[in-house]
Amino acid sequence: MTSLKDGRRVVVTGVGAITPIGHGREGFWQGLKEGRSGTQRVDDLVDLEGIESKLGAPVRDFDPLEYMDKRRARKLGRSTQLAIAAARLALEDSGLSLEREDKDRVGVLIGTGIGNIEVLIENHLTYLERGARRVSPFFVPMFMPNAVAGEISLEWGLRGPDYGIVSACASSNHAVGMAADLIRWGYADVMIAGGSESVMLPLTYAGFDQARALSRRNDEPEKASRPFDAERDGFVVGEGAGILVLESFEHAMNRDARVYAELAGHGMSADAHHITAPDPEGRGAQKAMENALENAGVSQEEVGYINAHGTATDLGDVAETQAIKAVFGERAYQIPVSSTKSQIGHLMGGAGAVEAIAALMALVEGVLPPTINYEHPDPECDLDYVPNEARPAQVDVVLSNSFGFGGHNSTIVLRRIP
């Protein structure tokens, strides 16, 4: 894989997040540092009759009217609303004045796992109960997975590269990495990149629950999401959005922007093993990390922290642990690894971007977010998972991993700028 270390550099100048533990850069980061859990019972929000898992990590305090007018909000699915809110926060954080920009050179790349599935379900029920003429004329543009990217482009009149990426839970990690490439290749100077997801619906719960993928620790909601812990029993469904503003280094310097870090590179791979289960030896995850390091021109010795995919599933956590060992050898035991999902649940297509923000803030602030609920060591998961409390640590290079159903693997590399 070709290294891009001598190509057009890409930097992060703004971030925005809407999460179960806080909104905006500061709100989300403060929640992570405190080790706050966003997991709770959600059977008051979702009809979970017949479904064993009653848990979720919702964004209960999200009001779309804080970010858009009522008429606009009514024509958008929840994932799109969350993404527009996160994008607005990211743009404000970046200090970018779009009115002064050539909007032909500003693009949007957003990942999501499935799009606004609630719109599909609602319109299908309407069709069955009331007939075809009662289906909303807005159904298709609201539901389609690329609607999130399209609506952000419309919101700010951005005419650069604009499309959506769908690769299950790797979607927004892919989106951030590919958006950086679009800048490197000269297609844009600025990219609004990230992901969003909201699938807290009876149908999705039923599917995951039948697959026995969800935690059923209903009596201890805050302790339910336990990545790498020996007593983990599945993931927690979360919702939210994360957006990063990426710019070419030259563009950021020309406007005297505050730069958080360099998005040095990314790597991708496929397991080609099973549609839902990871390669048991973590070979696909290993290759994604190796490709990312090569692409970034970064050595293994430079990596100081890994934000893991870490879903709290039996197979996934072991496979990722094995992949990290395969990449870093004995040094794997010296690299702190933590899972943001222990605090915010699994944001599906939005997970990669939100976790990239967590990794970025660890780099910038010199604090590693913890893996909470780590109480029982698993001999097959024997790395340093930053258990239960945030840890001060000055690092120069961080990785963020995302792996998705279908065998999709993606890793991004963030590097401190001197």
CSV table of C-alpha atoms in Angstrom, one decimal:
chain,number,residue,atom,x,y,z
A,1,MET,CA,0.0,0.0,0.0
A,2,THR,CA,1.4,3.4,-0.9
A,3,SER,CA,2.4,5.8,1.8
A,4,LEU,CA,0.9,9.3,1.7
A,5,LYS,CA,3.4,10.8,4.1
A,6,ASP,CA,4.9,13.0,1.3
A,7,GLY,CA,1.5,13.9,-0.2
A,8,ARG,CA,-1.0,16.7,0.6
A,9,ARG,CA,-1.4,16.7,4.4
A,10,VAL,CA,-4.8,16.6,6.0
A,11,VAL,CA,-5.7,18.1,9.4
A,12,VAL,CA,-8.7,18.2,11.7
A,13,THR,CA,-9.9,21.6,12.6
A,14,GLY,CA,-13.3,21.0,14.1
A,15,VAL,CA,-15.4,18.3,15.8
A,16,GLY,CA,-19.0,18.0,16.8
A,17,ALA,CA,-20.7,15.2,18.6
A,18,ILE,CA,-24.2,14.3,19.8
A,19,THR,CA,-23.9,11.4,22.2
A,20,PRO,CA,-25.7,9.7,25.1
A,21,ILE,CA,-23.3,11.2,27.5
A,22,GLY,CA,-22.9,14.7,26.2
A,23,HIS,CA,-23.2,17.1,23.2
A,24,GLY,CA,-20.4,19.0,21.5
A,25,ARG,CA,-16.7,18.6,21.9
A,26,GLU,CA,-16.6,19.6,25.5
A,27,GLY,CA,-19.8,17.8,26.6
A,28,PHE,CA,-18.8,14.5,25.1
A,29,TRP,CA,-15.2,14.7,26.2
A,30,GLN,CA,-16.1,15.6,29.8
A,31,GLY,CA,-18.5,12.6,29.9
A,32,LEU,CA,-15.7,10.3,28.7
A,33,LYS,CA,-13.1,11.6,31.2
A,34,GLU,CA,-15.6,11.1,34.1
A,35,GLY,CA,-16.3,7.5,33.0
A,36,ARG,CA,-20.0,8.3,32.7
A,37,SER,CA,-22.3,5.5,31.4
A,38,GLY,CA,-25.1,6.4,29.0
A,39,THR,CA,-26.7,2.9,29.2
A,40,GLN,CA,-30.1,2.7,30.8
A,41,ARG,CA,-33.4,0.8,30.4
A,42,VAL,CA,-35.3,2.0,27.4
A,43,ASP,CA,-38.5,0.0,27.6
A,44,ASP,CA,-40.2,3.3,28.2
A,45,LEU,CA,-39.0,4.5,24.8
A,46,VAL,CA,-39.2,1.3,22.7
A,47,ASP,CA,-41.8,-1.4,22.8
A,48,LEU,CA,-39.6,-4.4,23.8
A,49,GLU,CA,-42.3,-6.9,24.5
A,50,GLY,CA,-40.9,-10.4,23.8
A,51,ILE,CA,-37.3,-9.0,23.5
A,52,GLU,CA,-35.0,-10.0,26.3
A,53,SER,CA,-32.7,-7.0,26.2
A,54,LYS,CA,-34.3,-3.9,27.6
A,55,LEU,CA,-31.1,-1.7,27.4
A,56,GLY,CA,-30.0,1.1,25.3
A,57,ALA,CA,-27.9,4.3,25.2
A,58,PRO,CA,-30.3,6.9,23.9
A,59,VAL,CA,-29.8,10.6,23.4
A,60,ARG,CA,-32.8,11.6,25.4
A,61,ASP,CA,-32.1,15.3,25.6
A,62,PHE,CA,-31.8,16.0,21.9
A,63,ASP,CA,-34.0,18.7,20.5
A,64,PRO,CA,-33.7,19.1,16.8
A,65,LEU,CA,-35.2,22.6,17.0
A,66,GLU,CA,-32.1,23.8,18.7
A,67,TYR,CA,-30.3,23.2,15.4
A,68,MET,CA,-33.0,23.7,12.7
A,69,ASP,CA,-36.5,25.1,12.3
A,70,LYS,CA,-39.6,23.0,12.8
A,71,ARG,CA,-40.5,22.7,9.1
A,72,ARG,CA,-37.0,21.5,8.2
A,73,ALA,CA,-37.0,19.0,11.1
A,74,ARG,CA,-40.3,17.4,10.0
A,75,LYS,CA,-38.8,16.4,6.7
A,76,LEU,CA,-35.7,14.7,8.2
A,77,GLY,CA,-35.3,11.3,9.8
A,78,ARG,CA,-33.7,11.1,13.2
A,79,SER,CA,-30.2,10.1,12.0
A,80,THR,CA,-30.2,13.1,9.6
A,81,GLN,CA,-31.3,15.4,12.4
A,82,LEU,CA,-28.5,14.1,14.6
A,83,ALA,CA,-25.9,14.5,11.9
A,84,ILE,CA,-26.9,18.1,11.0
A,85,ALA,CA,-26.7,19.0,14.6
A,86,ALA,CA,-23.3,17.5,14.9
A,87,ALA,CA,-22.2,19.2,11.7
A,88,ARG,CA,-23.3,22.5,13.0
A,89,LEU,CA,-21.3,22.0,16.2
A,90,ALA,CA,-18.3,20.9,14.2
A,91,LEU,CA,-18.4,23.9,11.9
A,92,GLU,CA,-18.7,26.3,14.9
A,93,ASP,CA,-15.8,24.5,16.5
A,94,SER,CA,-13.7,24.9,13.4
A,95,GLY,CA,-14.2,28.6,13.1
A,96,LEU,CA,-14.7,28.1,9.3
A,97,SER,CA,-16.6,30.9,7.6
A,98,LEU,CA,-18.4,29.1,4.7
A,99,GLU,CA,-19.5,32.4,3.3
A,100,ARG,CA,-15.8,33.1,2.5
A,101,GLU,CA,-15.2,29.7,1.0
A,102,ASP,CA,-15.4,28.4,-2.5
A,103,LYS,CA,-18.2,26.0,-1.9
A,104,ASP,CA,-17.3,24.0,-5.0
A,105,ARG,CA,-14.2,23.0,-2.9
A,106,VAL,CA,-16.1,21.9,0.3
A,107,GLY,CA,-17.6,18.4,0.3
A,108,VAL,CA,-19.5,16.0,2.5
A,109,LEU,CA,-18.9,12.3,3.2
A,110,ILE,CA,-21.1,10.6,5.8
A,111,GLY,CA,-21.4,7.0,6.9
A,112,THR,CA,-24.4,5.3,8.2
A,113,GLY,CA,-25.3,1.6,8.6
A,114,ILE,CA,-28.9,1.7,7.3
A,115,GLY,CA,-30.3,5.2,7.1
A,116,ASN,CA,-33.5,6.4,8.7
A,117,ILE,CA,-35.0,3.0,9.1
A,118,GLU,CA,-37.9,4.4,11.2
A,119,VAL,CA,-39.1,6.2,8.1
A,120,LEU,CA,-39.2,2.9,6.2
A,121,ILE,CA,-41.1,1.1,8.9
A,122,GLU,CA,-43.6,3.9,9.4
A,123,ASN,CA,-44.4,4.2,5.7
A,124,HIS,CA,-44.6,0.4,5.3
A,125,LEU,CA,-47.2,0.2,8.1
A,126,THR,CA,-49.1,3.1,6.5
A,127,TYR,CA,-49.1,1.3,3.1
A,128,LEU,CA,-50.4,-1.9,4.7
A,129,GLU,CA,-53.1,-0.2,6.8
A,130,ARG,CA,-54.2,2.7,4.7
A,131,GLY,CA,-53.0,2.0,1.1
A,132,ALA,CA,-50.5,3.3,-1.3
A,133,ARG,CA,-51.9,6.8,-1.6
A,134,ARG,CA,-51.2,7.5,2.0
A,135,VAL,CA,-47.5,6.8,1.7
A,136,SER,CA,-45.5,10.0,2.3
A,137,PRO,CA,-44.0,11.7,-0.9
A,138,PHE,CA,-41.0,12.3,1.3
A,139,PHE,CA,-40.5,8.6,2.1
A,140,VAL,CA,-37.7,7.8,-0.3
A,141,PRO,CA,-35.6,11.0,0.2
A,142,MET,CA,-36.0,10.7,4.0
A,143,PHE,CA,-35.1,7.0,4.2
A,144,MET,CA,-32.2,6.6,1.7
A,145,PRO,CA,-28.8,6.2,3.5
A,146,ASN,CA,-27.2,8.9,1.4
A,147,ALA,CA,-29.9,11.4,2.6
A,148,VAL,CA,-27.6,12.3,5.6
A,149,ALA,CA,-24.8,13.5,3.4
A,150,GLY,CA,-27.2,15.1,0.9
A,151,GLU,CA,-29.1,17.1,3.6
A,152,ILE,CA,-25.8,18.4,5.1
A,153,SER,CA,-24.8,19.6,1.6
A,154,LEU,CA,-28.1,21.3,1.2
A,155,GLU,CA,-28.0,22.9,4.6
A,156,TRP,CA,-24.9,24.9,3.8
A,157,GLY,CA,-24.9,24.9,0.0
A,158,LEU,CA,-21.8,22.7,-0.3
A,159,ARG,CA,-21.0,21.7,-3.9
A,160,GLY,CA,-17.9,19.6,-3.5
A,161,PRO,CA,-17.8,15.8,-3.4
A,162,ASP,CA,-20.9,14.6,-1.6
A,163,TYR,CA,-22.0,11.0,-1.0
A,164,GLY,CA,-22.7,8.4,1.6
A,165,ILE,CA,-20.9,5.3,2.7
A,166,VAL,CA,-22.6,2.1,4.0
A,167,SER,CA,-20.3,-0.5,5.6
A,168,ALA,CA,-22.3,-1.4,8.7
A,169,CYS,CA,-20.4,-0.4,11.9
A,170,ALA,CA,-17.3,0.6,9.9
A,171,SER,CA,-19.2,3.2,7.9
A,172,SER,CA,-18.1,6.4,9.5
A,173,ASN,CA,-14.5,5.3,10.0
A,174,HIS,CA,-14.4,4.6,6.3
A,175,ALA,CA,-16.0,8.0,5.7
A,176,VAL,CA,-13.4,9.9,7.7
A,177,GLY,CA,-10.6,8.1,6.0
A,178,MET,CA,-11.9,8.5,2.5
A,179,ALA,CA,-12.8,12.1,3.0
A,180,ALA,CA,-9.1,12.7,3.9
A,181,ASP,CA,-8.1,11.0,0.6
A,182,LEU,CA,-10.5,13.3,-1.3
A,183,ILE,CA,-8.5,16.2,0.0
A,184,ARG,CA,-5.2,14.6,-0.6
A,185,TRP,CA,-6.2,13.8,-4.2
A,186,GLY,CA,-7.2,17.4,-4.8
A,187,TYR,CA,-11.0,17.0,-5.1
A,188,ALA,CA,-11.7,19.3,-2.2
A,189,ASP,CA,-10.0,21.6,0.3
A,190,VAL,CA,-12.4,21.0,3.1
A,191,MET,CA,-14.5,17.9,3.9
A,192,ILE,CA,-17.3,17.6,6.4
A,193,ALA,CA,-17.0,13.9,7.4
A,194,GLY,CA,-18.4,11.5,9.9
A,195,GLY,CA,-21.4,9.4,10.6
A,196,SER,CA,-24.8,9.1,12.3
A,197,GLU,CA,-27.2,6.4,13.4
A,198,SER,CA,-30.5,5.9,15.3
A,199,VAL,CA,-32.0,2.4,15.1
A,200,MET,CA,-33.6,2.2,18.6
A,201,LEU,CA,-36.7,0.4,17.2
A,202,PRO,CA,-38.5,-2.8,18.1
A,203,LEU,CA,-37.6,-4.5,14.8
A,204,THR,CA,-33.9,-3.8,15.1
A,205,TYR,CA,-33.9,-4.9,18.8
A,206,ALA,CA,-35.7,-8.1,17.8
A,207,GLY,CA,-33.1,-8.9,15.1
A,208,PHE,CA,-30.1,-8.3,17.3
A,209,ASP,CA,-31.7,-10.0,20.3
A,210,GLN,CA,-32.5,-13.1,18.2
A,211,ALA,CA,-28.9,-13.3,17.2
A,212,ARG,CA,-28.0,-13.1,20.9
A,213,ALA,CA,-25.8,-10.1,20.2
A,214,LEU,CA,-27.2,-7.8,22.9
A,215,SER,CA,-26.4,-7.5,26.6
A,216,ARG,CA,-29.2,-8.8,28.8
A,217,ARG,CA,-27.9,-7.3,32.0
A,218,ASN,CA,-31.2,-5.5,32.5
A,219,ASP,CA,-30.9,-5.2,36.3
A,220,GLU,CA,-27.6,-3.3,36.1
A,221,PRO,CA,-27.9,-1.1,33.0
A,222,GLU,CA,-24.9,1.1,33.7
A,223,LYS,CA,-22.7,-2.0,34.0
A,224,ALA,CA,-24.1,-3.8,30.9
A,225,SER,CA,-21.5,-2.7,28.3
A,226,ARG,CA,-18.3,-4.4,29.4
A,227,PRO,CA,-15.8,-4.7,26.5
A,228,PHE,CA,-12.9,-7.1,27.1
A,229,ASP,CA,-14.4,-8.2,30.4
A,230,ALA,CA,-14.7,-11.9,31.1
A,231,GLU,CA,-18.4,-11.5,31.9
A,232,ARG,CA,-19.4,-9.5,28.8
A,233,ASP,CA,-22.6,-10.7,27.2
A,234,GLY,CA,-23.1,-8.5,24.2
A,235,PHE,CA,-23.3,-4.9,23.1
A,236,VAL,CA,-25.8,-2.1,24.0
A,237,VAL,CA,-27.6,-0.3,21.2
A,238,GLY,CA,-26.8,3.4,21.2
A,239,GLU,CA,-27.5,6.4,19.0
A,240,GLY,CA,-25.7,9.6,18.1
A,241,ALA,CA,-23.6,11.3,15.5
A,242,GLY,CA,-20.0,12.5,15.1
A,243,ILE,CA,-18.7,15.0,12.6
A,244,LEU,CA,-15.1,16.1,11.9
A,245,VAL,CA,-14.1,19.1,9.8
A,246,LEU,CA,-11.0,18.1,7.7
A,247,GLU,CA,-8.9,20.5,5.7
A,248,SER,CA,-5.7,20.5,3.7
A,249,PHE,CA,-2.9,21.7,5.9
A,250,GLU,CA,-2.3,24.6,3.5
A,251,HIS,CA,-5.9,25.7,3.6
A,252,ALA,CA,-6.0,25.6,7.4
A,253,MET,CA,-2.8,27.6,7.7
A,254,ASN,CA,-4.0,30.2,5.2
A,255,ARG,CA,-7.0,31.0,7.4
A,256,ASP,CA,-4.9,30.8,10.6
A,257,ALA,CA,-7.1,27.9,11.9
A,258,ARG,CA,-6.6,26.1,15.1
A,259,VAL,CA,-5.4,22.6,14.2
A,260,TYR,CA,-6.2,19.6,16.5
A,261,ALA,CA,-4.1,17.0,14.8
A,262,GLU,CA,-3.1,15.5,11.4
A,263,LEU,CA,-5.2,12.7,10.0
A,264,ALA,CA,-2.1,11.0,8.8
A,265,GLY,CA,-3.6,8.0,7.0
A,266,HIS,CA,-6.0,5.1,7.1
A,267,GLY,CA,-6.3,1.4,6.2
A,268,MET,CA,-9.0,-0.9,5.0
A,269,SER,CA,-9.5,-4.6,4.6
A,270,ALA,CA,-12.1,-7.4,4.4
A,271,ASP,CA,-12.3,-10.5,6.5
A,272,ALA,CA,-13.8,-12.7,3.7
A,273,HIS,CA,-14.8,-15.0,6.5
A,274,HIS,CA,-18.4,-14.7,7.7
A,275,ILE,CA,-21.2,-12.2,7.2
A,276,THR,CA,-21.4,-11.4,11.0
A,277,ALA,CA,-18.6,-13.1,12.8
A,278,PRO,CA,-15.1,-11.8,12.7
A,279,ASP,CA,-12.1,-13.8,11.5
A,280,PRO,CA,-11.3,-15.8,14.7
A,281,GLU,CA,-7.6,-14.8,14.4
A,282,GLY,CA,-8.4,-11.2,13.7
A,283,ARG,CA,-6.5,-11.3,10.3
A,284,GLY,CA,-8.8,-8.7,8.7
A,285,ALA,CA,-8.5,-6.3,11.6
A,286,GLN,CA,-4.7,-6.9,11.6
A,287,LYS,CA,-4.4,-6.0,7.9
A,288,ALA,CA,-6.5,-2.8,8.3
A,289,MET,CA,-4.1,-1.6,11.1
A,290,GLU,CA,-1.0,-2.6,9.1
A,291,ASN,CA,-2.3,-0.8,6.0
A,292,ALA,CA,-3.2,2.3,8.1
A,293,LEU,CA,0.3,2.5,9.6
A,294,GLU,CA,1.9,2.1,6.1
A,295,ASN,CA,-0.4,4.5,4.5
A,296,ALA,CA,0.4,7.1,7.2
A,297,GLY,CA,4.1,6.5,7.1
A,298,VAL,CA,4.0,5.7,10.9
A,299,SER,CA,6.1,3.0,12.6
A,300,GLN,CA,4.6,0.6,15.2
A,301,GLU,CA,6.9,2.1,17.9
A,302,GLU,CA,5.2,5.6,17.5
A,303,VAL,CA,1.7,4.4,18.4
A,304,GLY,CA,0.8,5.4,21.9
A,305,TYR,CA,-2.9,4.6,22.2
A,306,ILE,CA,-5.6,2.6,20.3
A,307,ASN,CA,-9.3,3.4,20.5
A,308,ALA,CA,-10.7,-0.1,20.0
A,309,HIS,CA,-13.8,-1.2,18.2
A,310,GLY,CA,-14.5,-3.2,21.4
A,311,THR,CA,-18.1,-4.1,21.3
A,312,ALA,CA,-18.3,-6.5,24.3
A,313,THR,CA,-19.1,-9.5,22.2
A,314,ASP,CA,-17.3,-12.8,22.9
A,315,LEU,CA,-15.8,-13.3,19.5
A,316,GLY,CA,-15.2,-9.7,18.5
A,317,ASP,CA,-13.1,-8.6,21.6
A,318,VAL,CA,-10.9,-11.7,21.4
A,319,ALA,CA,-10.3,-11.2,17.6
A,320,GLU,CA,-9.4,-7.6,18.0
A,321,THR,CA,-7.0,-8.4,20.9
A,322,GLN,CA,-5.3,-11.0,18.7
A,323,ALA,CA,-5.1,-8.6,15.8
A,324,ILE,CA,-3.4,-5.9,18.0
A,325,LYS,CA,-0.9,-8.6,19.2
A,326,ALA,CA,-0.2,-9.7,15.6
A,327,VAL,CA,0.5,-6.1,14.5
A,328,PHE,CA,2.6,-4.9,17.5
A,329,GLY,CA,4.1,-8.2,18.9
A,330,GLU,CA,5.3,-7.9,22.5
A,331,ARG,CA,4.9,-4.1,22.4
A,332,ALA,CA,1.1,-4.7,22.3
A,333,TYR,CA,1.2,-5.1,26.1
A,334,GLN,CA,2.7,-1.6,26.4
A,335,ILE,CA,0.0,0.2,24.3
A,336,PRO,CA,-3.1,1.4,26.2
A,337,VAL,CA,-6.3,0.2,24.4
A,338,SER,CA,-9.8,1.3,25.5
A,339,SER,CA,-13.4,1.1,24.2
A,340,THR,CA,-15.6,4.1,24.1
A,341,LYS,CA,-18.6,1.8,23.7
A,342,SER,CA,-18.3,0.9,27.4
A,343,GLN,CA,-19.8,4.4,28.0
A,344,ILE,CA,-22.0,5.2,25.0
A,345,GLY,CA,-23.0,1.9,23.7
A,346,HIS,CA,-22.7,0.9,20.0
A,347,LEU,CA,-23.6,3.8,17.7
A,348,MET,CA,-23.5,1.5,14.7
A,349,GLY,CA,-22.8,3.5,11.6
A,350,GLY,CA,-22.0,6.6,13.8
A,351,ALA,CA,-19.6,4.7,16.0
A,352,GLY,CA,-16.4,5.2,14.0
A,353,ALA,CA,-16.7,9.0,13.8
A,354,VAL,CA,-17.6,9.5,17.4
A,355,GLU,CA,-14.8,7.2,18.5
A,356,ALA,CA,-12.4,9.0,16.2
A,357,ILE,CA,-13.3,12.2,18.1
A,358,ALA,CA,-12.5,10.3,21.4
A,359,ALA,CA,-9.1,9.3,20.0
A,360,LEU,CA,-8.4,12.8,18.8
A,361,MET,CA,-9.2,14.3,22.2
A,362,ALA,CA,-7.0,11.8,23.9
A,363,LEU,CA,-4.2,12.9,21.7
A,364,VAL,CA,-4.9,16.6,22.2
A,365,GLU,CA,-5.7,16.6,25.9
A,366,GLY,CA,-3.2,14.0,27.1
A,367,VAL,CA,-5.9,11.9,28.7
A,368,LEU,CA,-6.9,8.4,27.7
A,369,PRO,CA,-10.6,7.6,28.1
A,370,PRO,CA,-11.3,4.5,30.1
A,371,THR,CA,-13.0,1.2,29.4
A,372,ILE,CA,-15.5,1.2,32.2
A,373,ASN,CA,-17.1,-1.9,33.7
A,374,TYR,CA,-13.8,-3.8,33.4
A,375,GLU,CA,-13.9,-6.0,36.5
A,376,HIS,CA,-13.1,-9.6,35.5
A,377,PRO,CA,-9.9,-10.2,33.4
A,378,ASP,CA,-10.3,-12.5,30.5
A,379,PRO,CA,-7.2,-14.6,29.8
A,380,GLU,CA,-7.9,-14.2,26.1
A,381,CYS,CA,-8.1,-10.4,26.4
A,382,ASP,CA,-5.0,-9.6,28.3
A,383,LEU,CA,-3.9,-6.1,27.1
A,384,ASP,CA,-4.0,-2.8,29.0
A,385,TYR,CA,-7.6,-1.7,28.5
A,386,VAL,CA,-7.3,1.5,30.7
A,387,PRO,CA,-9.7,0.0,33.2
A,388,ASN,CA,-12.4,2.1,34.8
A,389,GLU,CA,-10.7,5.4,35.1
A,390,ALA,CA,-9.2,7.9,32.6
A,391,ARG,CA,-5.4,8.1,32.6
A,392,PRO,CA,-3.1,11.0,31.9
A,393,ALA,CA,-0.7,10.1,29.1
A,394,GLN,CA,1.1,12.2,26.5
A,395,VAL,CA,1.0,10.4,23.1
A,396,ASP,CA,1.9,11.4,19.6
A,397,VAL,CA,0.1,8.9,17.5
A,398,VAL,CA,-3.3,7.2,18.0
A,399,LEU,CA,-5.3,4.6,16.1
A,400,SER,CA,-9.0,4.2,15.9
A,401,ASN,CA,-10.5,0.9,14.8
A,402,SER,CA,-14.0,0.1,13.4
A,403,PHE,CA,-15.2,-3.3,12.1
A,404,GLY,CA,-18.6,-4.1,10.7
A,405,PHE,CA,-20.9,-6.9,9.7
A,406,GLY,CA,-19.9,-8.1,6.2
A,407,GLY,CA,-16.3,-8.3,7.3
A,408,HIS,CA,-15.5,-4.6,6.7
A,409,ASN,CA,-12.5,-3.3,8.6
A,410,SER,CA,-11.2,0.3,8.8
A,411,THR,CA,-8.6,2.1,10.9
A,412,ILE,CA,-7.5,5.7,10.9
A,413,VAL,CA,-4.3,7.2,12.2
A,414,LEU,CA,-4.1,10.6,14.0
A,415,ARG,CA,-0.8,12.2,14.7
A,416,ARG,CA,0.1,15.2,16.8
A,417,ILE,CA,1.4,18.2,14.8
A,418,PRO,CA,4.5,19.8,16.5
